[in-house]
Amino acid sequence: MTGRDSCGTLLDVAGTKTELPMNIRSAKVDELAQRLARLTGEDIETALERAIEERLSRVAWPASADRRTASNSFFERTSRLHVLDPRPAEEIVGYDQFGLPS
Protein backbone atom coordinates (compact mmCIF):
# COMPACT_ATOMS: atom_id res chain seq x y z
CA MET A 1 0.00 0.00 0.00
CA THR A 2 1.28 3.46 -0.83
CA GLY A 3 0.30 7.05 -0.17
CA ARG A 4 1.65 10.54 -0.71
CA ASP A 5 3.05 13.10 1.72
CA SER A 6 2.08 16.80 1.70
CA CYS A 7 4.59 17.45 -1.12
CA GLY A 8 3.18 14.66 -3.28
CA THR A 9 6.14 12.31 -2.72
CA LEU A 10 5.13 8.65 -2.98
CA LEU A 11 5.44 6.86 0.37
CA ASP A 12 5.26 3.13 1.08
CA VAL A 13 3.42 1.50 3.99
CA ALA A 14 6.25 2.27 6.43
CA GLY A 15 6.17 5.94 5.38
CA THR A 16 9.54 5.84 3.61
CA LYS A 17 10.01 7.44 0.21
CA THR A 18 10.00 5.12 -2.77
CA GLU A 19 11.80 5.84 -6.00
CA LEU A 20 9.75 6.47 -9.09
CA PRO A 21 10.91 6.51 -12.68
CA MET A 22 11.08 9.95 -14.19
CA ASN A 23 8.34 10.68 -16.68
CA ILE A 24 9.65 13.01 -19.37
CA ARG A 25 6.80 14.53 -21.33
CA SER A 26 8.90 16.88 -23.44
CA ALA A 27 10.06 15.42 -26.74
CA LYS A 28 13.00 17.84 -26.76
CA VAL A 29 14.16 16.83 -23.25
CA ASP A 30 13.80 13.16 -24.16
CA GLU A 31 15.82 13.69 -27.34
CA LEU A 32 18.54 15.59 -25.46
CA ALA A 33 18.73 12.92 -22.75
CA GLN A 34 19.06 10.16 -25.33
CA ARG A 35 21.70 12.13 -27.24
CA LEU A 36 23.71 12.73 -24.06
CA ALA A 37 23.51 9.05 -23.13
CA ARG A 38 24.59 8.04 -26.62
CA LEU A 39 27.57 10.46 -26.64
CA THR A 40 28.77 9.46 -23.17
CA GLY A 41 28.11 5.75 -23.52
CA GLU A 42 26.06 5.82 -20.31
CA ASP A 43 22.51 4.73 -19.73
CA ILE A 44 20.00 7.58 -19.69
CA GLU A 45 19.61 7.57 -15.90
CA THR A 46 23.37 7.87 -15.30
CA ALA A 47 23.76 10.53 -17.99
CA LEU A 48 20.93 12.61 -16.50
CA GLU A 49 22.19 12.15 -12.95
CA ARG A 50 25.69 13.34 -13.86
CA ALA A 51 24.37 16.22 -15.97
CA ILE A 52 22.15 17.42 -13.13
CA GLU A 53 24.98 17.07 -10.59
CA GLU A 54 27.37 19.01 -12.84
CA ARG A 55 24.80 21.78 -13.38
CA LEU A 56 24.05 21.99 -9.65
CA SER A 57 27.77 22.26 -8.89
CA ARG A 58 27.90 25.32 -11.15
CA VAL A 59 24.75 27.11 -10.01
CA ALA A 60 24.34 26.14 -6.35
CA TRP A 61 26.23 27.89 -3.59
CA PRO A 62 28.69 25.59 -1.86
CA ALA A 63 27.76 24.41 1.63
CA SER A 64 28.83 26.98 4.21
CA ALA A 65 31.74 24.78 5.35
CA ASP A 66 33.00 24.66 1.76
CA ARG A 67 32.31 28.31 0.94
CA ARG A 68 35.59 29.60 2.37
CA THR A 69 37.57 26.85 0.62
CA ALA A 70 35.81 27.60 -2.68
CA SER A 71 36.47 31.35 -2.31
CA ASN A 72 40.12 30.81 -1.44
CA SER A 73 40.53 28.45 -4.37
CA PHE A 74 38.94 30.98 -6.75
CA PHE A 75 41.14 33.86 -5.57
CA GLU A 76 44.24 31.68 -5.68
CA ARG A 77 43.51 30.68 -9.29
CA THR A 78 42.72 34.22 -10.43
CA SER A 79 45.78 35.70 -8.72
CA ARG A 80 47.96 33.48 -10.92
CA LEU A 81 46.41 34.75 -14.15
CA HIS A 82 48.62 36.72 -16.50
CA VAL A 83 48.12 40.50 -16.28
CA LEU A 84 47.03 41.68 -19.72
CA ASP A 85 47.12 45.42 -18.98
CA PRO A 86 49.61 46.70 -16.39
CA ARG A 87 47.86 50.08 -15.93
CA PRO A 88 46.14 50.78 -12.60
CA ALA A 89 42.41 50.00 -12.50
CA GLU A 90 41.54 53.71 -12.18
CA GLU A 91 43.38 54.48 -15.41
CA ILE A 92 41.73 51.61 -17.28
CA VAL A 93 38.26 52.64 -16.11
CA GLY A 94 38.99 56.26 -16.95
CA TYR A 95 38.32 58.02 -13.64
CA ASP A 96 40.68 60.19 -11.58
CA GLN A 97 41.36 59.99 -7.82
CA PHE A 98 38.13 61.95 -7.16
CA GLY A 99 35.93 59.58 -9.17
CA LEU A 100 35.51 62.01 -12.07
CA PRO A 101 36.07 61.11 -15.73
CA SER A 102 39.65 61.85 -16.70
XYZ file of N, CA, C and O in Angstrom:
408
model
N 0.840 -1.175 0.000
C 0.000 0.000 0.000
C 0.886 1.239 0.000
O 1.907 1.286 0.660
N 0.504 2.231 -0.748
C 1.283 3.461 -0.826
C 0.385 4.655 -0.597
O -0.833 4.572 -0.665
N 1.000 5.787 -0.325
C 0.302 7.049 -0.169
C 1.241 8.163 -0.563
O 2.357 7.922 -1.016
N 0.803 9.403 -0.376
C 1.647 10.543 -0.710
C 1.734 11.469 0.482
O 0.786 11.612 1.231
N 2.917 12.110 0.655
C 3.053 13.096 1.722
C 2.502 14.430 1.236
O 1.955 14.533 0.141
N 2.648 15.484 2.044
C 2.084 16.796 1.699
C 2.712 17.394 0.452
O 2.144 18.267 -0.180
N 3.921 16.937 0.082
C 4.592 17.454 -1.116
C 4.281 16.607 -2.346
O 4.764 16.892 -3.433
N 3.516 15.518 -2.154
C 3.182 14.661 -3.284
C 4.167 13.532 -3.498
O 4.057 12.781 -4.456
N 5.157 13.377 -2.596
C 6.139 12.306 -2.721
C 5.473 10.980 -2.397
O 4.741 10.871 -1.416
N 5.713 9.966 -3.194
C 5.131 8.653 -2.977
C 5.780 8.010 -1.767
O 7.008 7.963 -1.647
N 4.957 7.513 -0.844
C 5.437 6.864 0.370
C 4.926 5.438 0.398
O 3.812 5.155 -0.025
N 5.746 4.501 0.940
C 5.260 3.132 1.083
C 4.564 2.979 2.431
O 4.374 3.939 3.160
N 4.170 1.764 2.757
C 3.420 1.505 3.990
C 4.160 2.005 5.224
O 3.556 2.543 6.149
N 5.462 1.852 5.263
C 6.252 2.274 6.427
C 6.454 3.785 6.453
O 7.024 4.323 7.391
N 6.016 4.492 5.424
C 6.174 5.937 5.379
C 7.493 6.387 4.796
O 7.844 7.553 4.859
N 8.266 5.459 4.219
C 9.541 5.844 3.605
C 9.304 6.150 2.131
O 8.398 5.606 1.500
N 10.137 7.041 1.609
C 10.007 7.439 0.209
C 10.380 6.270 -0.698
O 11.302 5.520 -0.414
N 9.662 6.124 -1.781
C 10.003 5.115 -2.770
C 10.431 5.835 -4.039
O 9.972 6.938 -4.321
N 11.310 5.207 -4.775
C 11.804 5.837 -5.996
C 10.852 5.564 -7.143
O 10.352 4.467 -7.309
N 10.602 6.592 -7.917
C 9.745 6.473 -9.092
C 10.551 6.788 -10.336
O 11.439 7.627 -10.316
N 10.238 6.135 -11.437
C 10.913 6.511 -12.678
C 10.487 7.915 -13.080
O 9.388 8.357 -12.787
N 11.376 8.601 -13.737
C 11.084 9.950 -14.191
C 10.234 9.863 -15.452
O 10.510 9.067 -16.341
N 9.214 10.663 -15.518
C 8.339 10.681 -16.678
C 8.608 11.967 -17.450
O 8.189 13.033 -17.036
N 9.309 11.843 -18.570
C 9.650 13.013 -19.370
C 8.595 13.177 -20.448
O 8.443 12.333 -21.312
N 7.877 14.281 -20.368
C 6.804 14.529 -21.325
C 7.259 15.371 -22.505
O 6.584 15.455 -23.511
N 8.397 16.009 -22.383
C 8.898 16.879 -23.442
C 9.715 16.064 -24.436
O 10.687 15.405 -24.074
N 9.331 16.135 -25.690
C 10.064 15.416 -26.738
C 11.493 15.943 -26.841
O 12.433 15.169 -27.053
N 11.663 17.256 -26.668
C 13.004 17.839 -26.764
C 13.894 17.338 -25.635
O 15.051 16.972 -25.855
N 13.371 17.305 -24.395
C 14.160 16.828 -23.250
C 14.505 15.357 -23.441
O 15.631 14.936 -23.198
N 13.549 14.577 -23.908
C 13.798 13.161 -24.158
C 14.889 12.987 -25.205
O 15.808 12.183 -25.036
N 14.817 13.760 -26.269
C 15.821 13.693 -27.337
C 17.207 14.084 -26.818
O 18.205 13.426 -27.108
N 17.256 15.160 -26.023
C 18.537 15.594 -25.460
C 19.120 14.547 -24.513
O 20.326 14.290 -24.527
N 18.269 13.945 -23.689
C 18.732 12.918 -22.753
C 19.282 11.715 -23.511
O 20.338 11.174 -23.155
N 18.584 11.298 -24.539
C 19.056 10.158 -25.330
C 20.360 10.496 -26.045
O 21.270 9.664 -26.117
N 20.468 11.705 -26.555
C 21.698 12.134 -27.239
C 22.876 12.140 -26.267
O 23.964 11.660 -26.583
N 22.658 12.694 -25.066
C 23.714 12.734 -24.056
C 24.146 11.324 -23.691
O 25.345 11.029 -23.609
N 23.191 10.437 -23.480
C 23.513 9.053 -23.128
C 24.304 8.377 -24.248
O 25.280 7.666 -23.999
N 23.896 8.625 -25.473
C 24.594 8.037 -26.624
C 26.036 8.544 -26.709
O 26.970 7.780 -26.910
N 26.228 9.872 -26.529
C 27.567 10.458 -26.643
C 28.493 10.032 -25.507
O 29.704 9.914 -25.713
N 27.938 9.827 -24.326
C 28.770 9.465 -23.169
C 28.909 7.966 -22.998
O 29.745 7.512 -22.217
N 28.069 7.193 -23.671
C 28.107 5.753 -23.519
C 27.483 5.282 -22.210
O 27.689 4.150 -21.791
N 26.712 6.150 -21.576
C 26.064 5.818 -20.310
C 24.598 5.513 -20.573
O 24.062 5.872 -21.621
N 23.959 4.873 -19.589
C 22.513 4.727 -19.726
C 21.890 6.091 -19.435
O 22.535 6.988 -18.895
N 20.638 6.271 -19.809
C 19.996 7.584 -19.690
C 19.974 8.065 -18.244
O 20.234 9.236 -17.969
N 19.679 7.168 -17.308
C 19.611 7.566 -15.899
C 20.947 8.110 -15.403
O 21.006 9.166 -14.765
N 22.036 7.427 -15.727
C 23.368 7.870 -15.302
C 23.734 9.186 -15.975
O 24.258 10.096 -15.334
N 23.446 9.302 -17.260
C 23.757 10.535 -17.993
C 23.002 11.717 -17.400
O 23.579 12.794 -17.200
N 21.719 11.537 -17.097
C 20.928 12.612 -16.502
C 21.410 12.949 -15.097
O 21.503 14.120 -14.730
N 21.714 11.921 -14.309
C 22.193 12.151 -12.948
C 23.474 12.981 -12.955
O 23.599 13.974 -12.237
N 24.421 12.597 -13.792
C 25.689 13.336 -13.860
C 25.481 14.743 -14.404
O 26.107 15.694 -13.930
N 24.627 14.893 -15.403
C 24.374 16.223 -15.973
C 23.747 17.139 -14.928
O 24.131 18.307 -14.802
N 22.800 16.609 -14.164
C 22.155 17.417 -13.132
C 23.147 17.759 -12.029
O 23.198 18.904 -11.562
N 23.966 16.798 -11.617
C 24.980 17.068 -10.591
C 25.967 18.130 -11.056
O 26.325 19.031 -10.305
N 26.424 18.025 -12.310
C 27.367 19.013 -12.844
C 26.737 20.401 -12.885
O 27.364 21.388 -12.511
N 25.492 20.494 -13.316
C 24.799 21.784 -13.377
C 24.618 22.360 -11.983
O 24.845 23.546 -11.758
N 24.221 21.523 -11.028
C 24.054 21.986 -9.649
C 25.370 22.478 -9.065
O 25.398 23.459 -8.324
N 26.475 21.818 -9.418
C 27.772 22.256 -8.890
C 28.151 23.636 -9.421
O 28.895 24.363 -8.777
N 27.609 24.011 -10.585
C 27.903 25.325 -11.149
C 26.969 26.409 -10.640
O 27.370 27.557 -10.507
N 25.713 26.074 -10.375
C 24.749 27.107 -10.014
C 24.445 27.195 -8.526
O 23.995 28.231 -8.056
N 24.668 26.134 -7.779
C 24.342 26.142 -6.350
C 25.513 26.686 -5.544
O 26.678 26.480 -5.884
N 25.187 27.420 -4.491
C 26.232 27.888 -3.585
C 26.809 26.691 -2.857
O 26.081 25.789 -2.470
N 28.109 26.692 -2.624
C 28.685 25.595 -1.856
C 28.139 25.616 -0.428
O 27.722 26.655 0.062
N 28.161 24.477 0.218
C 27.755 24.414 1.626
C 28.631 25.371 2.418
O 29.785 25.621 2.067
N 28.107 25.935 3.482
C 28.827 26.976 4.214
C 30.222 26.529 4.645
O 31.138 27.334 4.676
N 30.404 25.258 4.963
C 31.736 24.775 5.346
C 32.701 24.839 4.162
O 33.901 25.054 4.337
N 32.157 24.658 2.955
C 33.002 24.660 1.760
C 33.120 26.037 1.126
O 33.907 26.237 0.220
N 32.328 26.990 1.568
C 32.309 28.312 0.944
C 33.663 29.002 1.029
O 34.143 29.572 0.061
N 34.280 28.954 2.199
C 35.587 29.596 2.365
C 36.634 28.915 1.487
O 37.437 29.578 0.834
N 36.621 27.590 1.455
C 37.569 26.852 0.616
C 37.366 27.200 -0.852
O 38.330 27.409 -1.582
N 36.107 27.269 -1.284
C 35.815 27.604 -2.679
C 36.279 29.019 -3.002
O 36.865 29.270 -4.052
N 36.041 29.960 -2.095
C 36.473 31.347 -2.313
C 37.988 31.431 -2.382
O 38.545 32.087 -3.270
N 38.653 30.792 -1.433
C 40.121 30.814 -1.436
C 40.682 30.197 -2.703
O 41.634 30.711 -3.290
N 40.080 29.107 -3.144
C 40.530 28.454 -4.373
C 40.349 29.377 -5.575
O 41.235 29.495 -6.421
N 39.196 30.051 -5.649
C 38.938 30.982 -6.749
C 39.971 32.102 -6.768
O 40.564 32.405 -7.806
N 40.202 32.743 -5.613
C 41.141 33.862 -5.575
C 42.571 33.409 -5.834
O 43.356 34.131 -6.448
N 42.899 32.210 -5.401
C 44.238 31.683 -5.680
C 44.433 31.481 -7.179
O 45.453 31.850 -7.745
N 43.417 30.896 -7.838
C 43.510 30.676 -9.290
C 43.578 31.995 -10.054
O 44.370 32.142 -10.982
N 42.740 32.961 -9.683
C 42.722 34.220 -10.427
C 43.966 35.057 -10.166
O 44.389 35.810 -11.040
N 44.570 34.918 -8.994
C 45.781 35.700 -8.720
C 46.963 35.225 -9.566
O 47.913 35.967 -9.767
N 46.886 34.005 -10.085
C 47.963 33.476 -10.920
C 47.770 33.789 -12.394
O 48.629 33.477 -13.210
N 46.652 34.421 -12.748
C 46.407 34.750 -14.148
C 47.390 35.829 -14.626
O 47.801 36.691 -13.865
N 47.706 35.762 -15.885
C 48.622 36.722 -16.497
C 47.941 38.092 -16.576
O 46.780 38.204 -16.958
N 48.653 39.140 -16.209
C 48.122 40.498 -16.280
C 48.218 40.967 -17.733
O 49.297 41.036 -18.305
N 47.059 41.272 -18.314
C 47.025 41.680 -19.717
C 47.279 43.171 -19.901
O 47.753 43.597 -20.942
N 46.955 43.968 -18.897
C 47.116 45.418 -18.982
C 47.694 45.902 -17.654
O 47.017 45.868 -16.633
N 48.954 46.346 -17.640
C 49.607 46.699 -16.387
C 49.158 48.027 -15.779
O 49.570 48.368 -14.671
N 48.294 48.788 -16.472
C 47.861 50.078 -15.926
C 47.030 49.869 -14.666
O 46.374 48.846 -14.518
N 47.013 50.873 -13.781
C 46.144 50.780 -12.601
C 44.676 50.748 -13.020
O 44.303 51.282 -14.073
N 43.836 50.134 -12.179
C 42.411 50.000 -12.496
C 41.768 51.349 -12.770
O 40.953 51.482 -13.684
N 42.133 52.385 -11.994
C 41.541 53.712 -12.184
C 41.817 54.253 -13.583
O 40.976 54.888 -14.203
N 43.016 53.993 -14.076
C 43.381 54.476 -15.408
C 42.626 53.709 -16.488
O 42.179 54.290 -17.479
N 42.459 52.426 -16.303
C 41.733 51.608 -17.281
C 40.273 52.041 -17.336
O 39.702 52.218 -18.409
N 39.666 52.248 -16.178
C 38.262 52.642 -16.114
C 38.074 54.064 -16.629
O 37.049 54.393 -17.215
N 39.051 54.906 -16.423
C 38.988 56.256 -16.948
C 38.523 57.301 -15.954
O 37.983 58.326 -16.350
N 38.715 57.059 -14.657
C 38.322 58.024 -13.639
C 39.557 58.458 -12.843
O 40.483 57.677 -12.652
N 39.554 59.716 -12.371
C 40.677 60.193 -11.584
C 40.488 59.818 -10.111
O 39.542 59.105 -9.760
N 41.400 60.338 -9.255
C 41.356 59.995 -7.823
C 40.099 60.515 -7.119
O 39.777 60.083 -6.030
N 39.354 61.423 -7.751
C 38.126 61.954 -7.165
C 36.875 61.283 -7.735
O 35.754 61.676 -7.396
N 37.068 60.299 -8.600
C 35.929 59.582 -9.169
C 35.313 60.291 -10.359
O 34.197 59.960 -10.766
N 36.025 61.279 -10.905
C 35.509 62.010 -12.073
C 36.170 61.505 -13.337
O 37.325 61.034 -13.311
N 35.458 61.562 -14.471
C 36.073 61.109 -15.726
C 37.360 61.895 -16.001
O 37.413 63.091 -15.811
N 38.371 61.177 -16.415
C 39.651 61.853 -16.702
C 39.794 62.168 -18.165
O 39.087 61.746 -19.016
